[in-house]
Amino acid sequence: MNALTPNRPAAPAPVGLLAELTHRCPLRCPYCSNPLELDRRSGELDTATWQRVLKEASALGVLHVHLSGGEPTARNDIVDITKTCADLGLYSNLITSGVGGALSKLQALYDVGLDHVQLSVQGVDAQNAEKIGGLKNAQPQKFEFAAKVVELGLPLTLNSVIHRGNIHEVAGFIDLAVKMGAKRLEVAHTQYYGWAYVNRAALMPNKAQVDESIRIVEAARERLKGQLVIDLVVPDYYAKYPKACAGGWGRKLMNVTPQGKVLPCHAAETIPGLEFWNVTDHSLSEIWHDSPAFTAYRGTDWMKEPCRSCDRREKDWGGCRCQALALAGDAAATDPACSLSPLHAKVRALAVEEAAENPPDYVYRTIGSNVRSPLKEEVHS
Ligand code: SF4
Ligand code: FES
């Protein structure tokens, strides 16, 4: 039941649920969008609670469930959870690193009705890939995993997060996707949240590199029409307009953390003062329609200028709230990735400056690391 409060914008049903089943992961990617404070195994939701959440998601109108993490196959109950998706008619997408226990569980996941696999690849050259992912011998495991996915007849998407450490390999990623038999490739320039924000100077490419990567993708799209679909996510800091982050706040997606907090996007916890409800206390429907976090930036009423009077406000919904907070110091500000933001020129200059410097070492993603953002500059100060 949609319990709308007067003046509160109506919420269409969410399309997708990102189920962050665990933050445990054998890889340690420095661009990970998970929070710096990662949830520990002892606090993870149990199987029955996840199954109840999936049931509530289905009743709410969710169509796609992204089984993610961390590494979702690190959970012993991943097959049961996937089966619940299938029983409920939810389209299940396993977002995996393909290492650790992923291969040993794949047949069982297929048998219970897994619909799709999205496999991350950190690089093309094995040495480079394993340096980025922080795990030796990961590359052969990924290749073996991908071969098994294709052998089973499951649709395979490769996800490559692009940054200055692998941007020279964009053409290689495309060749790799074709060789592996993937149906889709995501060439996703790093979005700077979570660990990626901490590592921004180590990851930021320069504008010429970005332009060249776009040119390579566009040429490949033409060449591989009908064979491989390539999705391109351009880097915010060099963009003209921001993306509609998470499809717009509280419009399409719900993100459930390993401990059951429900977020409108993966970085929402960085915004101070927001109250996140937990699936152990509230139904998903209550959370979607009425929780303070989901209603905070839904619609357009909260917008300030220039978004408030901009004709793109219902296209990109003002960009990313978390990025606005990080860069402008105000989650309700126009995302500084937008060229209409008064801070845009500073943000662009920051990217240019960082890309020109020698990259610092990666700060690898680790549970219990006490890492805090080391960035000193704030463009709003
Ligand atoms: Fe989008 Fe706001 Fe920029 Fe307009 S001003 S393009 S609504 S971010
Ligand atoms: Fe939170 Fe973009 S990551 S709104």
Short mmCIF file of C-alpha atoms and ligand atoms in Angstrom, two decimals:
data_model
loop_
_atom_site.label_atom_id
_atom_site.label_comp_id
_atom_site.label_asym_id
_atom_site.label_seq_id
_atom_site.Cartn_x
_atom_site.Cartn_y
_atom_site.Cartn_z
CA MET A 1 0.00 0.00 0.00
CA ASN A 2 1.41 3.34 -1.00
CA ALA A 3 1.04 5.52 2.08
CA LEU A 4 1.67 8.88 0.51
CA THR A 5 1.98 11.93 2.66
CA PRO A 6 0.53 15.15 1.19
CA ASN A 7 3.08 17.07 -0.95
CA ARG A 8 5.34 14.06 -1.12
CA PRO A 9 6.09 13.01 -4.72
CA ALA A 10 4.57 9.70 -5.75
CA ALA A 11 7.07 6.89 -5.92
CA PRO A 12 6.86 4.57 -8.91
CA ALA A 13 7.69 0.94 -8.11
CA PRO A 14 11.42 0.24 -7.96
CA VAL A 15 12.75 -1.77 -10.90
CA GLY A 16 15.85 -3.19 -9.31
CA LEU A 17 17.13 -4.39 -5.97
CA LEU A 18 20.86 -4.44 -5.37
CA ALA A 19 21.36 -7.11 -2.74
CA GLU A 20 24.80 -6.58 -1.22
CA LEU A 21 24.87 -10.01 0.34
CA THR A 22 28.29 -9.61 1.90
CA HIS A 23 31.24 -7.24 1.89
CA ARG A 24 33.66 -10.17 2.02
CA CYS A 25 35.65 -10.42 -1.21
CA PRO A 26 38.88 -12.09 -2.31
CA LEU A 27 39.73 -9.04 -4.43
CA ARG A 28 40.78 -5.66 -3.02
CA CYS A 29 40.07 -3.28 -5.91
CA PRO A 30 41.04 0.32 -5.17
CA TYR A 31 38.03 1.59 -7.18
CA CYS A 32 35.44 -0.31 -5.15
CA SER A 33 32.26 1.67 -4.53
CA ASN A 34 31.61 -0.05 -1.20
CA PRO A 35 31.87 2.17 1.89
CA LEU A 36 35.20 2.59 3.66
CA GLU A 37 33.68 0.99 6.72
CA LEU A 38 32.83 -2.47 5.44
CA ASP A 39 30.29 -4.73 7.17
CA ARG A 40 31.70 -7.77 8.92
CA ARG A 41 30.46 -11.33 8.44
CA SER A 42 29.09 -11.51 12.00
CA GLY A 43 26.57 -8.75 11.23
CA GLU A 44 25.27 -10.12 7.91
CA LEU A 45 21.55 -10.86 7.44
CA ASP A 46 20.66 -14.55 7.61
CA THR A 47 19.16 -16.59 4.79
CA ALA A 48 15.56 -16.37 5.98
CA THR A 49 15.72 -12.59 6.21
CA TRP A 50 17.12 -12.27 2.68
CA GLN A 51 14.39 -14.58 1.43
CA ARG A 52 11.75 -12.44 3.14
CA VAL A 53 13.30 -9.30 1.62
CA LEU A 54 13.13 -10.86 -1.84
CA LYS A 55 9.49 -11.76 -1.34
CA GLU A 56 8.73 -8.19 -0.29
CA ALA A 57 10.70 -6.88 -3.26
CA SER A 58 8.65 -8.98 -5.64
CA ALA A 59 5.39 -7.76 -4.05
CA LEU A 60 6.61 -4.18 -4.38
CA GLY A 61 7.13 -4.59 -8.13
CA VAL A 62 10.89 -5.19 -8.34
CA LEU A 63 11.83 -7.07 -11.53
CA HIS A 64 15.62 -7.47 -11.31
CA VAL A 65 17.75 -8.57 -8.39
CA HIS A 66 21.47 -7.95 -8.56
CA LEU A 67 23.20 -10.42 -6.27
CA SER A 68 26.26 -8.47 -5.35
CA GLY A 69 28.74 -7.64 -2.63
CA GLY A 70 31.69 -7.91 -2.07
CA GLU A 71 31.72 -11.33 -3.63
CA PRO A 72 28.21 -12.83 -3.34
CA THR A 73 29.41 -16.41 -3.82
CA ALA A 74 31.35 -16.04 -0.55
CA ARG A 75 28.01 -16.72 1.12
CA ASN A 76 27.22 -20.38 1.75
CA ASP A 77 23.53 -19.76 1.02
CA ILE A 78 23.98 -18.08 -2.38
CA VAL A 79 22.28 -21.01 -4.12
CA ASP A 80 19.25 -20.86 -1.79
CA ILE A 81 18.96 -17.11 -2.25
CA THR A 82 19.19 -17.45 -6.03
CA LYS A 83 16.55 -20.18 -5.98
CA THR A 84 14.23 -17.86 -4.07
CA CYS A 85 14.65 -15.26 -6.83
CA ALA A 86 13.73 -17.87 -9.44
CA ASP A 87 10.74 -19.12 -7.43
CA LEU A 88 9.45 -15.55 -7.18
CA GLY A 89 9.97 -14.87 -10.88
CA LEU A 90 12.67 -12.26 -10.18
CA TYR A 91 15.38 -11.92 -12.84
CA SER A 92 18.64 -12.69 -11.06
CA ASN A 93 21.99 -11.21 -12.02
CA LEU A 94 25.09 -12.50 -10.27
CA ILE A 95 27.71 -9.75 -10.01
CA THR A 96 30.89 -11.66 -9.33
CA SER A 97 34.67 -11.51 -9.42
CA GLY A 98 34.71 -15.12 -10.65
CA VAL A 99 37.33 -16.10 -8.10
CA GLY A 100 37.23 -17.88 -4.76
CA GLY A 101 34.21 -20.17 -4.60
CA ALA A 102 32.46 -18.75 -7.66
CA LEU A 103 33.32 -21.54 -10.09
CA SER A 104 32.50 -24.37 -7.70
CA LYS A 105 28.99 -22.94 -7.14
CA LEU A 106 28.19 -22.00 -10.73
CA GLN A 107 26.56 -25.28 -11.82
CA ALA A 108 24.27 -25.25 -8.77
CA LEU A 109 23.37 -21.62 -9.41
CA TYR A 110 22.49 -22.49 -12.99
CA ASP A 111 20.44 -25.48 -11.85
CA VAL A 112 18.26 -23.36 -9.55
CA GLY A 113 17.58 -20.81 -12.28
CA LEU A 114 20.23 -18.06 -12.24
CA ASP A 115 19.46 -15.78 -15.20
CA HIS A 116 22.61 -13.76 -15.89
CA VAL A 117 26.24 -13.36 -14.88
CA GLN A 118 28.23 -10.15 -14.73
CA LEU A 119 31.91 -10.85 -14.35
CA SER A 120 34.42 -8.17 -13.35
CA VAL A 121 37.74 -7.99 -15.17
CA GLN A 122 40.36 -5.64 -13.77
CA GLY A 123 42.72 -5.68 -16.74
CA VAL A 124 43.68 -7.55 -19.90
CA ASP A 125 47.32 -8.20 -19.11
CA ALA A 126 47.26 -10.68 -16.21
CA GLN A 127 50.01 -8.96 -14.25
CA ASN A 128 48.30 -5.59 -14.51
CA ALA A 129 44.88 -7.04 -13.71
CA GLU A 130 46.18 -8.83 -10.62
CA LYS A 131 47.98 -5.72 -9.42
CA ILE A 132 44.72 -3.74 -9.66
CA GLY A 133 42.61 -6.43 -8.01
CA GLY A 134 45.25 -7.10 -5.37
CA LEU A 135 45.08 -10.89 -5.85
CA LYS A 136 47.62 -13.15 -7.50
CA ASN A 137 46.42 -15.83 -9.95
CA ALA A 138 43.00 -14.23 -10.24
CA GLN A 139 43.10 -13.92 -14.05
CA PRO A 140 43.19 -17.64 -14.96
CA GLN A 141 40.35 -18.29 -12.50
CA LYS A 142 38.28 -15.60 -14.22
CA PHE A 143 38.94 -17.10 -17.65
CA GLU A 144 37.93 -20.54 -16.44
CA PHE A 145 34.81 -19.14 -14.81
CA ALA A 146 33.79 -17.22 -17.96
CA ALA A 147 34.25 -20.34 -20.10
CA LYS A 148 31.93 -22.30 -17.81
CA VAL A 149 29.28 -19.53 -17.88
CA VAL A 150 29.27 -19.63 -21.68
CA GLU A 151 29.31 -23.44 -21.75
CA LEU A 152 26.17 -23.46 -19.58
CA GLY A 153 24.51 -21.07 -22.01
CA LEU A 154 24.13 -18.29 -19.43
CA PRO A 155 24.34 -14.76 -20.79
CA LEU A 156 27.66 -13.19 -19.79
CA THR A 157 28.43 -9.50 -19.32
CA LEU A 158 32.01 -8.41 -18.70
CA ASN A 159 32.43 -5.39 -16.49
CA SER A 160 35.63 -3.40 -16.82
CA VAL A 161 36.08 -0.40 -14.57
CA ILE A 162 38.36 1.99 -16.42
CA HIS A 163 40.99 4.26 -14.85
CA ARG A 164 44.52 5.43 -15.57
CA GLY A 165 45.93 2.00 -14.63
CA ASN A 166 44.09 0.19 -17.44
CA ILE A 167 42.76 2.83 -19.84
CA HIS A 168 45.44 1.78 -22.34
CA GLU A 169 43.71 -1.62 -22.45
CA VAL A 170 40.24 -0.56 -23.63
CA ALA A 171 40.72 -2.13 -27.07
CA GLY A 172 42.02 -5.24 -25.30
CA PHE A 173 38.91 -5.45 -23.11
CA ILE A 174 36.78 -5.43 -26.24
CA ASP A 175 38.82 -8.23 -27.83
CA LEU A 176 38.68 -10.16 -24.57
CA ALA A 177 34.88 -9.89 -24.38
CA VAL A 178 34.59 -11.25 -27.92
CA LYS A 179 37.06 -14.05 -27.19
CA MET A 180 35.23 -15.04 -24.02
CA GLY A 181 31.86 -15.14 -25.78
CA ALA A 182 30.32 -12.33 -23.72
CA LYS A 183 27.11 -10.79 -25.01
CA ARG A 184 27.77 -7.43 -23.40
CA LEU A 185 30.73 -5.40 -22.19
CA GLU A 186 30.57 -2.52 -19.77
CA VAL A 187 33.36 -0.01 -20.28
CA ALA A 188 32.65 1.90 -17.10
CA HIS A 189 34.92 4.78 -16.26
CA THR A 190 35.45 4.92 -12.51
CA GLN A 191 32.85 6.78 -10.49
CA TYR A 192 34.52 8.40 -7.52
CA TYR A 193 32.72 7.11 -4.42
CA GLY A 194 33.82 4.90 -1.56
CA TRP A 195 37.31 3.50 -2.10
CA ALA A 196 37.53 5.11 -5.53
CA TYR A 197 37.21 8.54 -3.91
CA VAL A 198 40.13 7.76 -1.61
CA ASN A 199 42.13 6.56 -4.62
CA ARG A 200 41.05 9.30 -7.00
CA ALA A 201 44.54 10.66 -7.72
CA ALA A 202 45.79 7.13 -8.45
CA LEU A 203 42.88 6.43 -10.79
CA MET A 204 42.13 9.66 -12.63
CA PRO A 205 42.98 9.50 -16.37
CA ASN A 206 43.59 12.59 -18.45
CA LYS A 207 41.12 14.03 -20.93
CA ALA A 208 43.04 12.82 -24.00
CA GLN A 209 43.01 9.26 -22.66
CA VAL A 210 39.29 9.49 -21.97
CA ASP A 211 38.56 10.84 -25.46
CA GLU A 212 40.61 8.06 -27.04
CA SER A 213 38.77 5.40 -25.01
CA ILE A 214 35.44 6.80 -26.22
CA ARG A 215 36.68 6.76 -29.82
CA ILE A 216 37.75 3.11 -29.50
CA VAL A 217 34.38 2.10 -28.04
CA GLU A 218 32.41 3.92 -30.72
CA ALA A 219 34.41 2.28 -33.51
CA ALA A 220 34.02 -1.15 -31.92
CA ARG A 221 30.27 -0.69 -31.52
CA GLU A 222 30.03 -0.19 -35.26
CA ARG A 223 32.34 -3.13 -36.05
CA LEU A 224 30.70 -5.57 -33.63
CA LYS A 225 27.04 -4.75 -34.24
CA GLY A 226 24.94 -7.84 -33.57
CA GLN A 227 27.81 -9.58 -31.81
CA LEU A 228 28.67 -7.53 -28.74
CA VAL A 229 26.80 -4.71 -27.01
CA ILE A 230 29.13 -2.20 -25.39
CA ASP A 231 27.86 0.06 -22.62
CA LEU A 232 29.97 3.12 -21.98
CA VAL A 233 29.92 5.08 -18.73
CA VAL A 234 31.89 8.29 -19.16
CA PRO A 235 33.80 9.81 -16.25
CA ASP A 236 31.83 12.45 -14.41
CA TYR A 237 34.65 14.88 -13.89
CA TYR A 238 35.08 15.33 -17.66
CA ALA A 239 31.36 15.24 -18.50
CA LYS A 240 29.14 18.11 -19.62
CA TYR A 241 26.08 16.90 -17.75
CA PRO A 242 25.92 14.43 -14.88
CA LYS A 243 24.29 11.03 -15.03
CA ALA A 244 20.94 10.34 -13.39
CA CYS A 245 22.66 8.63 -10.49
CA ALA A 246 20.94 5.35 -9.54
CA GLY A 247 18.30 6.33 -12.11
CA GLY A 248 17.26 9.24 -9.87
CA TRP A 249 17.06 9.17 -6.07
CA GLY A 250 14.33 6.80 -4.85
CA ARG A 251 13.01 6.23 -8.36
CA LYS A 252 14.34 2.91 -9.61
CA LEU A 253 16.67 1.21 -7.19
CA MET A 254 16.96 -0.02 -3.65
CA ASN A 255 20.30 -1.06 -2.25
CA VAL A 256 20.27 -3.43 0.74
CA THR A 257 23.55 -3.62 2.65
CA PRO A 258 24.87 -6.87 4.17
CA GLN A 259 23.46 -5.80 7.54
CA GLY A 260 20.06 -4.89 6.13
CA LYS A 261 20.15 -1.12 5.86
CA VAL A 262 18.29 0.04 2.78
CA LEU A 263 19.91 2.83 0.80
CA PRO A 264 18.78 4.81 -2.25
CA CYS A 265 22.31 4.40 -3.70
CA HIS A 266 25.50 2.66 -2.62
CA ALA A 267 27.17 5.79 -1.21
CA ALA A 268 24.17 7.32 0.54
CA GLU A 269 25.60 6.65 3.99
CA THR A 270 28.23 9.32 3.33
CA ILE A 271 25.49 11.96 3.56
CA PRO A 272 25.27 13.10 7.18
CA GLY A 273 21.88 13.37 8.83
CA LEU A 274 20.05 10.85 6.65
CA GLU A 275 18.17 8.14 8.53
CA PHE A 276 18.31 4.70 6.94
CA TRP A 277 15.73 2.13 7.90
CA ASN A 278 16.64 -1.53 8.23
CA VAL A 279 14.78 -4.54 6.81
CA THR A 280 14.81 -6.06 10.28
CA ASP A 281 12.56 -3.22 11.53
CA HIS A 282 10.49 -2.25 8.48
CA SER A 283 9.03 -3.80 5.37
CA LEU A 284 10.63 -2.92 2.05
CA SER A 285 7.41 -1.19 1.03
CA GLU A 286 7.47 1.07 4.11
CA ILE A 287 11.10 1.86 3.46
CA TRP A 288 10.56 2.65 -0.22
CA HIS A 289 7.54 4.86 0.29
CA ASP A 290 8.07 6.48 3.66
CA SER A 291 11.60 6.23 5.02
CA PRO A 292 13.34 9.57 5.57
CA ALA A 293 16.31 8.61 3.39
CA PHE A 294 14.24 7.65 0.35
CA THR A 295 11.99 10.70 0.53
CA ALA A 296 14.83 13.17 1.17
CA TYR A 297 15.79 13.76 -2.47
CA ARG A 298 12.96 12.12 -4.37
CA GLY A 299 11.42 14.24 -7.11
CA THR A 300 12.49 17.85 -7.66
CA ASP A 301 11.13 19.84 -4.68
CA TRP A 302 14.44 19.70 -2.82
CA MET A 303 16.42 21.21 -5.71
CA LYS A 304 18.23 24.52 -5.59
CA GLU A 305 19.30 26.63 -8.55
CA PRO A 306 20.49 26.02 -11.22
CA CYS A 307 18.72 22.60 -11.12
CA ARG A 308 15.40 24.00 -9.89
CA SER A 309 14.70 25.88 -13.14
CA CYS A 310 16.71 23.65 -15.49
CA ASP A 311 14.89 21.78 -18.24
CA ARG A 312 17.05 18.70 -17.64
CA ARG A 313 15.94 18.33 -14.01
CA GLU A 314 13.72 15.35 -14.74
CA LYS A 315 16.34 13.77 -17.01
CA ASP A 316 19.31 13.60 -14.67
CA TRP A 317 17.56 14.52 -11.39
CA GLY A 318 20.37 16.92 -10.53
CA GLY A 319 23.08 14.27 -10.86
CA CYS A 320 24.56 12.55 -7.85
CA ARG A 321 23.70 13.61 -4.27
CA CYS A 322 26.74 11.87 -2.84
CA GLN A 323 29.08 13.57 -5.28
CA ALA A 324 27.42 16.93 -4.54
CA LEU A 325 28.09 16.33 -0.85
CA ALA A 326 31.68 15.26 -1.43
CA LEU A 327 32.58 18.06 -3.81
CA ALA A 328 30.22 20.90 -2.94
CA GLY A 329 29.73 20.16 0.76
CA ASP A 330 25.94 20.11 0.23
CA ALA A 331 24.01 17.04 -0.88
CA ALA A 332 21.22 19.27 -2.25
CA ALA A 333 23.57 21.25 -4.48
CA THR A 334 23.84 20.73 -8.22
CA ASP A 335 26.28 17.90 -8.84
CA PRO A 336 29.57 19.69 -9.67
CA ALA A 337 29.98 17.24 -12.56
CA CYS A 338 27.39 19.42 -14.31
CA SER A 339 28.79 22.20 -16.47
CA LEU A 340 26.06 24.49 -15.09
CA SER A 341 27.34 24.10 -11.53
CA PRO A 342 29.40 27.07 -10.29
CA LEU A 343 31.97 24.53 -9.06
CA HIS A 344 32.31 22.64 -12.32
CA ALA A 345 35.45 24.44 -13.54
CA LYS A 346 37.21 23.74 -10.22
CA VAL A 347 36.29 20.07 -10.35
CA ARG A 348 37.54 19.76 -13.90
CA ALA A 349 40.78 21.56 -12.94
CA LEU A 350 41.22 19.14 -10.05
CA ALA A 351 40.89 16.16 -12.37
CA VAL A 352 43.37 17.66 -14.83
CA GLU A 353 45.84 18.35 -12.04
CA GLU A 354 45.57 14.88 -10.50
CA ALA A 355 45.86 13.16 -13.86
CA ALA A 356 49.06 15.09 -14.62
CA GLU A 357 50.82 14.03 -11.41
CA ASN A 358 52.58 10.74 -10.80
CA PRO A 359 49.95 8.37 -9.42
CA PRO A 360 50.28 7.51 -5.74
CA ASP A 361 50.13 3.86 -4.64
CA TYR A 362 46.70 2.27 -4.39
CA VAL A 363 44.94 2.15 -1.06
CA TYR A 364 43.48 -1.35 -1.30
CA ARG A 365 39.98 -2.13 -0.08
CA THR A 366 40.19 -3.98 3.23
CA ILE A 367 37.68 -4.82 5.95
CA GLY A 368 38.53 -3.11 9.26
CA SER A 369 41.22 -0.88 7.76
CA ASN A 370 40.33 2.45 9.45
CA VAL A 371 41.02 4.22 6.17
CA ARG A 372 39.66 7.74 6.03
CA SER A 373 39.51 9.91 2.96
CA PRO A 374 42.98 11.45 2.61
CA LEU A 375 41.85 14.16 0.22
CA LYS A 376 42.79 17.54 1.56
CA GLU A 377 41.22 19.79 -1.03
CA GLU A 378 37.53 20.50 -1.07
CA VAL A 379 36.48 22.44 -4.10
CA HIS A 380 33.83 24.28 -2.13
CA SER A 381 36.27 25.65 0.45
FE1 SF4 B 1 21.03 18.46 -14.42
FE2 SF4 B 1 20.93 20.32 -12.50
FE3 SF4 B 1 22.87 20.38 -14.35
FE4 SF4 B 1 20.35 20.94 -15.04
S1 SF4 B 1 21.64 22.14 -13.65
S2 SF4 B 1 21.78 19.65 -16.19
S3 SF4 B 1 19.21 19.51 -13.70
S4 SF4 B 1 22.54 18.80 -12.79
FE1 FES B 2 24.61 8.42 -4.07
FE2 FES B 2 25.04 9.04 -6.62
S1 FES B 2 26.13 7.62 -5.38
S2 FES B 2 23.36 9.62 -5.40
#
